[in-house]
Amino acid sequence: MDRVSVLETEISELRRILKEKENELQELKSLISDQQSSKELNNHSQPISDASKSSVDACLPKWAIERYSRQILLSDIGVEGQVKICSAKVLIVGAGGLGCPAAMYLAGAGIGEIGIVDYDAVDLTNVHRQLLHHESNENTSKAFSAAESLRCINSKIKITPYNVQLDSKNAQQIASAYDLVLDCSDNVPTRYLLNDLCVMLKIPLISGSALKMEGQLTIYGYRRQDHHQETYIGPCYRCVFPTPPPPAAVGSCSAHGVAGPVPGTVGTLQALEAIKYVIGRTERHLLVGRMLLFDGEDATFRAVKLRPRRPACVACGDRGGGRLIDYEQFCNAPAKEKDLDLEVLPPENRVSANELNVMMNNEERGGRHLVVDVRNEQEYAMCHIQGSVNYPVENLHRNLEELIEKTKEFDGVVFVCRRGNDSQVVAKKVLDVTDKERWSKVKDLVGGLHSWSKNVDPDFPVY
Amino acid sequence: MAETLTVEVMFGGGAELLFNKVKRKEIALPPLKTFLPDSQNQNWTLKELLIWLKDNLLVEREELFLKDDSVRPGILVLINEEDWELHGQLNYELKENDKIMFISTLHGG
């Protein structure tokens, strides 16, 4: 066993050195290729925005023709399209389940500059779907981890990681260097921020989202360029969703789960729409004014028609836009996929993990307690406290009375869940129909099973 | 048999959780006056459909589906795959075999 740990230490040290050297090499290479490709490409092509003069005789250096030949062969892309791709600048917000596949395909396609924003660090629970991050990146910055993997895919492009939380103060400066933004974020405030930002900068926003087995995708704030004039075609995010949803209605991947290929599919399609936009496809071909609904459970795609742009929209309307606001306040939610810490119950109805452990081991003195786990069946099957019973919160509209009857066979009841929120909600429902003298017998576990794992049973999985 | 109106309702993006996980269901609506004798309308509109859904299919947390007389912010209503804004929203008059979808918007990534 000693030999195992010695080898593990040595290997991780070697990996660290290898990574340093790789980074140094990449930096040097990208410096050289920056100089080369800007010479090679800019000599032959016009900037993308100058569409009217776009060069017909654009040509590419040998390496680029070889490297990108499989997509240049497409009549949709061709040499001219590839030149546009090589000089495009795309900002990806979120290096998660959507951002990883989107960035991989854009880097592969040779998008000239990719910016990737994420404030978060890699967690092992991300790795099943966020495929730019590897086991060895645990606890390191997602933006840097993504950039490092992208450089391994394509050393010929410029990749800029932004290890920051995008907000109203820094967003404009970061995004103004790009032609296009991909919303690969995971929360409502950031979605409104990105919408208002893109409207302000007059660049389109390719918005993807995914949860559980479903995904959604559309392009907001698309402007058609004709005769030196730009007009909005299709709505912005605020045209469709003028009012943020109630926070209780917003699900998250960490709370509700997600199948990796679902954001994988949506992120991949975001990359495809980005490439189509960059090479000059218009609203006739892009997901503008339409939203793609992907249901992975039924294997169906459905493109539905959205409402048009609202002239009175506060963002893209005739008198709208112009400034960014406090989006966390506007949405009444944090701009992080953060879990709530509810305080529904008074302190006397709550027990700590250690107290619960003592209660369960001292039945002669403290009486028999029923431990009710209110997580869903899949979570209960993953792990649960020995002796607990499962009454998922989502089924209680059917079997609350049965549960209450069952609690009467015991001297007390303790509700548990993952983090100690739902357990309070259920305990409150039970308290509402319990006689006052038994109130002190109904409790919930503070901090949920996370606290149980931390304080009582270190072998209990934290997920 | 009195005239019934058959429409298909579909729920997605998490909205199905409020409807006992039912993602699609064909429903037969009775004549409007039998369901809502006091209704101002002669025929079924989206407005009455919401009331019918609340009474017949919604199993929990009404506030996560409805707000005031309409659907809560963040749920996209689609009439035959088109945004209900294009069809008069609550005033849209239901037709035989219409497909009405309620899609909760996703924010995860």
Coordinates of C-alpha atoms in Angstrom, one line a residue:
Chain A
M1 CA 0.0 0.0 0.0
D2 CA 2.9 2.3 0.8
R3 CA 4.2 1.8 -2.7
V4 CA 0.7 2.8 -4.1
S5 CA 0.6 6.1 -2.3
V6 CA 4.3 6.8 -3.2
L7 CA 3.5 6.2 -6.9
E8 CA 0.3 8.3 -6.7
T9 CA 2.2 11.2 -5.2
E10 CA 5.0 10.9 -7.8
I11 CA 2.5 10.7 -10.7
S12 CA 0.6 13.7 -9.5
E13 CA 3.8 15.7 -9.2
L14 CA 4.8 14.6 -12.7
R15 CA 1.4 15.6 -14.0
R16 CA 1.8 19.0 -12.4
I17 CA 5.2 19.5 -14.1
L18 CA 3.8 18.2 -17.4
K19 CA 0.9 20.6 -17.2
E20 CA 3.3 23.5 -16.6
K21 CA 5.4 22.6 -19.6
E22 CA 2.3 22.1 -21.7
N23 CA 1.0 25.5 -20.8
E24 CA 4.3 27.1 -21.5
L25 CA 4.4 25.4 -24.9
Q26 CA 0.8 26.4 -25.7
E27 CA 1.4 30.0 -24.8
L28 CA 4.5 30.1 -27.1
K29 CA 2.6 28.4 -29.9
S30 CA -0.4 30.6 -29.7
L31 CA 1.8 33.7 -29.6
I32 CA 3.5 32.5 -32.8
S33 CA 0.3 31.3 -34.5
D34 CA -1.4 34.6 -33.5
Q35 CA 1.2 36.5 -35.4
Q36 CA 1.2 34.1 -38.3
S37 CA -2.5 33.7 -38.7
S38 CA -3.3 37.3 -38.4
K39 CA -0.8 37.9 -41.2
E40 CA -2.0 35.1 -43.3
L41 CA -5.7 35.6 -42.8
N42 CA -6.0 39.3 -42.6
N43 CA -4.1 39.8 -45.8
H44 CA -6.8 38.0 -47.6
S45 CA -10.1 38.7 -45.9
Q46 CA -12.2 41.6 -44.8
P47 CA -13.6 41.9 -41.4
I48 CA -16.9 40.0 -41.0
S49 CA -18.9 43.0 -40.2
D50 CA -18.0 44.5 -43.5
A51 CA -20.3 42.1 -45.3
S52 CA -20.9 44.2 -48.4
K53 CA -17.2 44.0 -49.3
S54 CA -16.6 40.4 -48.2
S55 CA -13.8 39.1 -50.3
V56 CA -14.7 36.5 -52.9
D57 CA -11.1 35.5 -53.6
A58 CA -10.4 34.9 -49.9
C59 CA -7.9 32.1 -49.5
L60 CA -6.5 30.2 -46.6
P61 CA -3.0 29.1 -45.6
K62 CA -2.1 25.5 -46.2
W63 CA -2.5 24.4 -42.6
A64 CA -5.9 25.8 -42.4
I65 CA -7.1 24.2 -45.6
E66 CA -5.9 20.9 -44.4
R67 CA -7.1 21.2 -40.9
Y68 CA -10.6 22.5 -41.7
S69 CA -11.0 20.7 -45.1
R70 CA -13.9 18.5 -44.0
Q71 CA -16.1 21.5 -43.3
I72 CA -14.7 23.6 -46.1
L73 CA -15.9 20.9 -48.4
L74 CA -19.5 21.8 -47.5
S75 CA -21.1 24.3 -49.9
D76 CA -22.6 25.9 -46.9
I77 CA -19.2 26.9 -45.5
G78 CA -16.6 26.8 -48.3
V79 CA -13.4 28.8 -48.2
E80 CA -15.2 32.1 -47.7
G81 CA -17.1 30.7 -44.7
Q82 CA -13.9 29.3 -43.2
V83 CA -12.2 32.7 -43.5
K84 CA -15.2 34.2 -41.6
I85 CA -15.0 31.4 -39.0
C86 CA -11.3 32.0 -38.5
S87 CA -11.8 35.7 -37.8
A88 CA -14.9 35.4 -35.6
K89 CA -14.9 36.2 -31.9
V90 CA -17.4 34.3 -29.7
L91 CA -18.0 34.7 -26.0
I92 CA -19.3 31.7 -24.1
V93 CA -20.8 32.4 -20.7
G94 CA -20.7 29.3 -18.6
A95 CA -18.2 26.5 -18.9
G96 CA -20.7 23.8 -17.7
G97 CA -22.9 21.3 -19.4
L98 CA -23.8 23.6 -22.3
G99 CA -20.6 25.6 -22.5
C100 CA -18.3 22.6 -22.7
P101 CA -19.7 21.0 -25.9
A102 CA -20.4 24.4 -27.5
A103 CA -16.8 25.5 -26.9
M104 CA -15.4 22.2 -28.1
Y105 CA -17.1 22.4 -31.5
L106 CA -16.3 26.1 -31.9
A107 CA -12.7 25.5 -31.1
G108 CA -12.6 22.5 -33.4
A109 CA -14.2 24.6 -36.2
G110 CA -11.5 27.1 -35.8
I111 CA -13.4 30.1 -34.4
G112 CA -10.6 32.7 -34.2
E113 CA -11.2 33.9 -30.7
I114 CA -13.1 32.2 -28.0
G115 CA -13.7 33.8 -24.6
I116 CA -15.1 31.6 -21.8
V117 CA -16.5 33.0 -18.6
D118 CA -17.1 31.0 -15.4
Y119 CA -16.5 32.0 -11.8
D120 CA -16.9 28.5 -10.5
A121 CA -14.5 25.6 -9.7
V122 CA -14.7 22.1 -11.1
D123 CA -16.6 19.7 -8.8
L124 CA -16.5 16.0 -9.3
T125 CA -20.3 16.0 -9.8
N126 CA -19.8 18.2 -13.0
V127 CA -17.5 15.7 -14.8
H128 CA -20.3 13.4 -16.1
R129 CA -21.5 16.1 -18.5
Q130 CA -18.9 19.0 -18.5
L131 CA -16.5 17.2 -20.7
L132 CA -13.7 19.8 -20.9
H133 CA -13.0 19.2 -17.2
H134 CA -11.2 16.1 -16.1
E135 CA -10.8 14.4 -12.7
S136 CA -7.4 16.0 -12.3
N137 CA -9.0 19.5 -12.6
E138 CA -11.1 19.1 -9.4
N139 CA -11.3 22.3 -7.4
T140 CA -9.6 24.4 -10.1
S141 CA -11.1 27.2 -12.0
K142 CA -13.6 26.0 -14.7
A143 CA -12.6 28.8 -17.0
F144 CA -9.0 27.9 -16.9
S145 CA -9.7 24.2 -17.0
A146 CA -11.9 24.7 -20.1
A147 CA -9.3 26.9 -21.8
E148 CA -6.6 24.3 -21.2
S149 CA -8.6 21.5 -22.8
L150 CA -9.6 23.8 -25.7
R151 CA -6.0 24.5 -26.4
C152 CA -5.4 20.8 -26.7
I153 CA -8.2 20.6 -29.3
N154 CA -6.9 23.6 -31.3
S155 CA -3.6 25.4 -30.7
K156 CA -4.2 27.7 -33.7
I157 CA -6.9 29.8 -32.1
K158 CA -6.9 32.4 -29.3
I159 CA -8.7 31.3 -26.1
T160 CA -9.3 33.8 -23.3
P161 CA -10.6 32.4 -19.9
Y162 CA -12.4 34.9 -17.6
N163 CA -12.4 33.5 -14.1
V164 CA -15.1 35.9 -12.9
Q165 CA -18.7 36.1 -12.0
L166 CA -20.3 38.1 -14.9
D167 CA -22.2 41.1 -13.5
S168 CA -23.5 44.5 -14.5
K169 CA -20.1 46.1 -13.8
N170 CA -17.8 43.9 -15.8
A171 CA -20.0 42.5 -18.5
Q172 CA -19.8 45.3 -21.0
Q173 CA -16.1 45.4 -21.0
I174 CA -15.7 41.7 -21.4
A175 CA -18.4 41.2 -24.1
S176 CA -17.6 44.2 -26.2
A177 CA -14.6 42.4 -27.7
Y178 CA -16.9 39.7 -29.2
D179 CA -19.2 39.4 -32.2
L180 CA -21.6 36.9 -30.6
V181 CA -22.5 35.6 -27.2
L182 CA -23.6 32.1 -26.2
D183 CA -25.7 31.9 -23.1
C184 CA -24.6 28.7 -21.4
S185 CA -25.4 29.9 -17.9
D186 CA -27.4 28.2 -15.3
N187 CA -29.5 30.9 -13.6
V188 CA -32.2 33.5 -14.2
P189 CA -30.4 36.7 -13.3
T190 CA -27.5 35.9 -15.6
R191 CA -29.9 35.2 -18.4
Y192 CA -31.6 38.7 -18.1
L193 CA -28.1 40.3 -17.8
L194 CA -26.9 38.7 -21.0
N195 CA -30.0 39.6 -22.8
D196 CA -29.8 43.3 -21.9
L197 CA -26.1 43.3 -22.5
C198 CA -26.4 41.8 -26.0
V199 CA -29.2 44.2 -26.9
M200 CA -27.0 47.1 -25.7
L201 CA -24.0 45.9 -27.7
K202 CA -26.2 45.0 -30.7
I203 CA -25.0 41.4 -30.9
P204 CA -27.1 38.3 -31.0
L205 CA -27.5 35.9 -28.1
I206 CA -27.6 32.2 -28.7
S207 CA -29.5 31.0 -25.6
G208 CA -29.5 27.4 -24.5
S209 CA -30.8 25.7 -21.4
A210 CA -31.2 22.2 -20.1
L211 CA -32.5 20.4 -17.1
K212 CA -33.3 16.7 -16.4
M213 CA -34.2 15.2 -19.8
E214 CA -35.2 18.4 -21.6
G215 CA -33.5 21.3 -23.4
Q216 CA -34.5 24.6 -25.0
L217 CA -32.7 26.7 -27.6
T218 CA -33.3 29.9 -29.5
I219 CA -31.5 33.1 -30.7
Y220 CA -32.5 36.4 -29.1
G221 CA -31.9 39.9 -30.3
Y222 CA -31.0 39.0 -33.9
R223 CA -30.6 42.0 -36.2
R224 CA -30.8 41.8 -40.0
Q225 CA -28.2 43.8 -41.8
D226 CA -29.3 45.4 -45.1
H227 CA -28.4 48.6 -46.8
H228 CA -26.3 49.9 -43.9
Q229 CA -29.3 49.5 -41.6
E230 CA -29.9 47.0 -39.0
T231 CA -33.4 45.9 -37.9
Y232 CA -34.4 43.5 -35.2
I233 CA -36.0 40.3 -36.5
G234 CA -37.5 38.2 -33.8
P235 CA -37.8 38.9 -30.0
C236 CA -35.3 39.3 -27.3
Y237 CA -35.5 37.3 -24.0
R238 CA -37.5 40.1 -22.3
C239 CA -40.0 40.2 -25.2
V240 CA -40.9 36.6 -24.4
F241 CA -40.3 36.7 -20.7
P242 CA -40.9 40.3 -19.5
T243 CA -41.3 39.1 -15.8
P244 CA -38.9 36.7 -14.1
P245 CA -40.3 33.5 -12.8
P246 CA -41.0 32.9 -9.1
P247 CA -37.8 31.5 -7.6
A248 CA -39.7 28.4 -6.3
A249 CA -40.4 27.5 -9.9
V250 CA -36.8 27.5 -11.0
G251 CA -35.0 24.1 -11.1
S252 CA -31.3 23.4 -11.0
C253 CA -29.1 20.6 -12.2
S254 CA -27.8 20.0 -8.7
A255 CA -31.2 19.8 -7.2
H256 CA -33.2 18.0 -10.0
G257 CA -30.5 16.2 -11.9
V258 CA -29.6 16.2 -15.6
A259 CA -28.6 13.6 -18.1
G260 CA -25.2 14.6 -19.6
P261 CA -26.1 14.2 -23.3
V262 CA -29.1 16.6 -22.9
P263 CA -27.0 19.7 -22.3
G264 CA -24.5 18.1 -24.7
T265 CA -27.1 18.1 -27.4
V266 CA -28.3 21.7 -26.7
G267 CA -24.7 23.0 -26.4
T268 CA -23.7 21.3 -29.7
L269 CA -26.7 22.9 -31.4
Q270 CA -25.7 26.3 -30.0
A271 CA -22.3 25.8 -31.6
L272 CA -24.0 25.0 -34.9
E273 CA -26.2 28.1 -34.8
A274 CA -23.1 30.1 -33.9
I275 CA -21.2 28.8 -36.9
K276 CA -24.2 29.4 -39.2
Y277 CA -24.5 33.0 -37.9
V278 CA -20.8 33.6 -38.4
I279 CA -20.8 32.5 -42.0
G280 CA -23.7 34.8 -42.7
R281 CA -26.8 32.7 -42.5
T282 CA -29.9 34.8 -41.9
E283 CA -33.1 34.5 -40.0
R284 CA -34.4 32.2 -42.8
H285 CA -32.1 29.5 -41.5
L286 CA -31.3 30.4 -38.0
L287 CA -33.4 29.7 -34.9
V288 CA -34.7 33.3 -34.8
G289 CA -38.3 33.8 -33.7
R290 CA -38.4 30.0 -33.1
M291 CA -37.6 28.0 -30.0
L292 CA -36.3 24.5 -30.3
L293 CA -37.7 22.2 -27.6
F294 CA -35.8 19.0 -27.1
D295 CA -37.3 16.2 -25.0
G296 CA -34.7 13.5 -24.4
E297 CA -37.2 11.2 -22.7
D298 CA -39.4 10.9 -25.8
A299 CA -36.5 11.7 -28.3
T300 CA -38.5 14.5 -29.9
F301 CA -37.4 17.9 -31.3
R302 CA -40.1 20.6 -31.8
A303 CA -39.4 24.1 -33.2
V304 CA -42.2 26.3 -32.0
K305 CA -43.0 29.8 -33.2
L306 CA -42.3 32.6 -30.7
R307 CA -44.1 36.0 -30.5
P308 CA -42.5 38.9 -32.5
R309 CA -40.3 41.6 -31.0
R310 CA -42.4 43.9 -28.7
P311 CA -42.0 47.5 -29.7
A312 CA -42.6 48.4 -26.1
C313 CA -40.0 46.0 -24.7
V314 CA -37.9 47.6 -22.0
A315 CA -34.7 46.1 -23.5
C316 CA -34.9 46.0 -27.4
G317 CA -38.0 48.2 -27.8
D318 CA -38.1 51.5 -29.5
R319 CA -37.3 53.3 -26.2
G320 CA -35.7 50.5 -24.4
G321 CA -32.3 49.4 -23.3
G322 CA -29.3 51.6 -22.5
R323 CA -28.3 50.4 -19.1
L324 CA -27.7 47.3 -17.0
I325 CA -29.5 46.9 -13.7
D326 CA -29.1 44.8 -10.5
Y327 CA -30.3 41.5 -11.9
E328 CA -30.2 39.5 -8.7
Q329 CA -32.6 42.1 -7.2
F330 CA -34.8 42.1 -10.3
C331 CA -35.1 38.3 -10.2
N332 CA -35.1 38.0 -6.5
A333 CA -32.5 35.2 -6.9
P334 CA -28.7 34.8 -6.7
A335 CA -26.8 34.7 -9.9
K336 CA -25.4 31.4 -8.9
E337 CA -26.9 28.0 -9.0
K338 CA -27.1 28.2 -5.3
D339 CA -29.3 26.2 -3.0
L340 CA -31.7 27.8 -0.6
D341 CA -31.4 27.8 3.1
L342 CA -34.9 27.9 4.3
E343 CA -36.0 28.6 7.8
V344 CA -39.5 27.4 8.0
L345 CA -39.5 25.8 11.4
P346 CA -38.7 27.3 14.8
P347 CA -35.4 26.1 16.4
E348 CA -37.3 23.9 18.9
N349 CA -38.5 21.8 16.0
R350 CA -35.1 21.2 14.6
V351 CA -32.4 18.7 15.5
S352 CA -28.7 18.4 14.6
A353 CA -27.2 15.3 13.0
N354 CA -25.5 14.5 16.3
E355 CA -28.7 14.8 18.3
L356 CA -30.5 12.6 15.8
N357 CA -27.8 10.0 16.1
V358 CA -28.2 10.0 19.9
M359 CA -32.0 9.8 19.6
M360 CA -31.7 6.8 17.3
N361 CA -29.3 5.0 19.6
N362 CA -31.1 5.7 22.9
E363 CA -34.6 4.5 22.2
E364 CA -35.1 3.1 25.7
R365 CA -34.7 6.5 27.2
G366 CA -35.8 8.8 24.4
G367 CA -38.6 6.8 22.9
R368 CA -39.0 5.4 19.4
H369 CA -38.6 7.8 16.6
L370 CA -39.7 7.4 13.0
V371 CA -37.1 8.9 10.5
V372 CA -38.9 10.0 7.4
D373 CA -36.8 10.7 4.3
V374 CA -38.7 13.0 2.0
R375 CA -36.3 12.9 -1.0
N376 CA -37.4 11.3 -4.2
E377 CA -37.2 7.5 -4.8
Q378 CA -34.0 7.7 -6.8
E379 CA -32.2 9.7 -4.2
Y380 CA -33.5 7.3 -1.4
A381 CA -32.2 4.4 -3.4
M382 CA -28.8 6.0 -3.8
C383 CA -28.3 6.3 0.0
H384 CA -30.4 6.6 3.1
I385 CA -30.1 6.4 6.9
Q386 CA -30.7 2.8 8.1
G387 CA -34.2 2.4 9.4
S388 CA -35.6 5.5 7.7
V389 CA -38.7 5.3 5.6
N390 CA -39.3 7.1 2.3
Y391 CA -42.2 9.5 1.7
P392 CA -41.2 11.7 -1.3
V393 CA -42.3 15.3 -0.9
E394 CA -43.7 15.2 -4.5
N395 CA -46.2 12.4 -3.6
L396 CA -47.5 13.9 -0.4
H397 CA -50.6 15.4 -2.1
R398 CA -51.7 11.8 -2.3
N399 CA -50.4 10.2 0.9
L400 CA -50.0 12.9 3.6
E401 CA -52.8 11.3 5.7
E402 CA -51.2 7.9 5.6
L403 CA -47.9 9.4 6.7
I404 CA -49.6 11.2 9.6
E405 CA -51.3 8.0 10.7
K406 CA -47.9 6.2 10.6
T407 CA -46.2 8.8 12.8
K408 CA -48.8 8.2 15.5
E409 CA -47.3 4.7 16.1
F410 CA -44.1 6.4 17.3
D411 CA -43.1 8.6 20.1
G412 CA -41.7 11.2 17.7
V413 CA -40.9 11.8 14.0
V414 CA -37.8 13.4 12.4
F415 CA -38.0 14.5 8.7
V416 CA -34.8 14.4 6.7
C417 CA -33.8 15.4 3.1
R418 CA -30.6 16.3 1.3
R419 CA -30.0 19.7 2.7
G420 CA -32.7 20.4 5.2
N421 CA -35.2 22.5 3.2
D422 CA -37.9 20.0 2.0
S423 CA -37.7 18.3 5.4
Q424 CA -38.9 21.6 7.0
V425 CA -41.6 22.0 4.4
V426 CA -43.0 18.6 5.1
A427 CA -42.6 18.9 8.9
K428 CA -44.6 22.1 8.7
K429 CA -47.4 20.4 6.7
V430 CA -47.5 17.7 9.5
L431 CA -47.4 20.3 12.3
D432 CA -50.3 22.1 10.7
V433 CA -52.5 19.1 11.4
T434 CA -51.0 17.9 14.7
D435 CA -52.4 18.6 18.2
K436 CA -50.5 21.2 20.1
E437 CA -49.3 18.9 22.8
R438 CA -47.4 16.7 20.3
W439 CA -45.8 19.7 18.4
S440 CA -42.4 19.1 20.2
K441 CA -42.4 15.5 18.8
V442 CA -42.2 16.7 15.1
K443 CA -38.7 17.7 14.0
D444 CA -36.5 18.0 11.0
L445 CA -32.7 17.4 10.6
V446 CA -30.8 20.7 10.2
G447 CA -28.5 20.7 7.2
G448 CA -30.0 17.4 6.0
L449 CA -28.0 14.4 5.0
H450 CA -25.1 16.6 4.1
S451 CA -24.8 17.4 7.8
W452 CA -25.3 13.7 8.7
S453 CA -22.3 12.8 6.5
K454 CA -20.2 15.5 7.9
N455 CA -20.9 14.9 11.6
V456 CA -22.1 11.3 12.0
D457 CA -21.3 9.0 9.2
P458 CA -18.4 10.0 6.9
D459 CA -19.1 7.0 4.7
F460 CA -22.5 8.5 3.7
P461 CA -22.3 9.9 0.1
V462 CA -22.6 13.7 -0.4
Y463 CA -24.1 14.5 -3.7
Chain B
M1 CA -74.6 12.8 -26.2
A2 CA -74.0 16.5 -25.6
E3 CA -71.3 18.1 -27.8
T4 CA -67.9 17.8 -26.3
L5 CA -64.8 19.5 -27.5
T6 CA -61.6 17.4 -27.7
V7 CA -58.3 19.1 -27.3
E8 CA -54.8 17.8 -26.4
V9 CA -53.0 19.4 -23.5
M10 CA -49.2 19.0 -23.2
F11 CA -46.9 19.9 -20.3
G12 CA -43.1 20.2 -20.4
G13 CA -40.0 21.8 -18.9
G14 CA -41.1 20.8 -15.4
A15 CA -44.8 22.0 -15.7
E16 CA -45.8 18.3 -15.9
L17 CA -44.8 17.9 -12.3
L18 CA -47.7 20.0 -11.3
F19 CA -50.0 17.7 -13.3
N20 CA -49.0 14.4 -11.7
K21 CA -46.2 13.9 -14.3
V22 CA -48.6 13.7 -17.2
K23 CA -46.9 15.1 -20.3
R24 CA -49.7 14.8 -22.7
K25 CA -53.4 14.1 -22.4
E26 CA -56.4 14.3 -24.6
I27 CA -59.3 15.9 -22.8
A28 CA -63.0 16.0 -23.7
L29 CA -64.5 19.3 -22.5
P30 CA -68.2 19.4 -21.8
P31 CA -70.3 22.3 -23.3
L32 CA -69.0 25.4 -21.6
K33 CA -72.4 26.3 -20.0
T34 CA -72.4 23.0 -18.1
F35 CA -69.0 23.6 -16.8
L36 CA -69.3 27.3 -16.1
P37 CA -73.0 28.4 -16.2
D38 CA -72.1 32.0 -15.4
S39 CA -69.5 32.3 -18.1
Q40 CA -69.7 35.4 -20.3
N41 CA -68.4 33.4 -23.3
Q42 CA -70.4 31.1 -25.5
N43 CA -67.5 28.9 -26.4
W44 CA -64.4 27.6 -24.7
T45 CA -61.4 30.0 -24.6
L46 CA -58.0 29.6 -23.1
K47 CA -59.3 31.5 -20.0
E48 CA -61.9 28.7 -19.2
L49 CA -59.4 26.0 -20.1
L50 CA -57.1 27.3 -17.3
I51 CA -59.9 27.0 -14.9
W52 CA -60.8 23.5 -16.1
L53 CA -57.2 22.4 -15.8
K54 CA -57.0 23.8 -12.3
D55 CA -60.1 21.9 -11.2
N56 CA -59.4 18.7 -13.0
L57 CA -55.7 18.0 -13.7
L58 CA -53.6 20.3 -11.4
V59 CA -52.5 18.3 -8.4
E60 CA -50.3 20.7 -6.5
R61 CA -49.0 24.2 -6.0
E62 CA -51.4 26.2 -8.0
E63 CA -49.2 29.3 -7.6
L64 CA -46.5 27.5 -9.7
F65 CA -49.0 27.3 -12.6
L66 CA -51.3 30.3 -12.3
K67 CA -51.0 33.9 -11.4
D68 CA -54.1 36.0 -11.2
D69 CA -56.3 34.9 -14.1
S70 CA -53.4 33.8 -16.3
V71 CA -50.4 31.5 -16.4
R72 CA -47.5 32.5 -14.2
P73 CA -44.4 34.2 -15.6
G74 CA -42.0 31.7 -17.1
I75 CA -44.5 29.4 -18.6
L76 CA -44.7 29.5 -22.3
V77 CA -48.2 28.8 -23.7
L78 CA -48.3 27.4 -27.2
I79 CA -51.4 27.0 -29.4
N80 CA -50.7 24.4 -32.1
E81 CA -46.9 25.1 -31.6
E82 CA -47.2 28.9 -31.8
D83 CA -46.8 31.4 -29.0
W84 CA -50.3 32.3 -27.6
E85 CA -49.4 35.9 -28.0
L86 CA -49.9 35.4 -31.7
H87 CA -53.5 34.1 -31.1
G88 CA -55.0 36.5 -28.5
Q89 CA -53.8 34.7 -25.4
L90 CA -56.6 34.1 -22.9
N91 CA -59.2 35.1 -25.5
Y92 CA -58.2 32.4 -28.0
E93 CA -61.3 30.3 -28.8
L94 CA -60.5 26.6 -28.6
K95 CA -61.1 24.4 -31.7
E96 CA -61.6 20.7 -32.1
N97 CA -58.2 18.9 -31.9
D98 CA -56.2 21.9 -30.8
K99 CA -52.9 21.2 -29.2
I100 CA -52.2 23.4 -26.2
M101 CA -48.8 23.2 -24.6
F102 CA -47.6 24.6 -21.3
I103 CA -43.8 24.7 -21.3
S104 CA -42.0 25.9 -18.2
T105 CA -38.8 27.6 -19.3
L106 CA -35.5 26.0 -18.3
H107 CA -32.6 27.9 -16.8
G108 CA -30.1 25.1 -16.1
G109 CA -26.9 24.6 -17.9

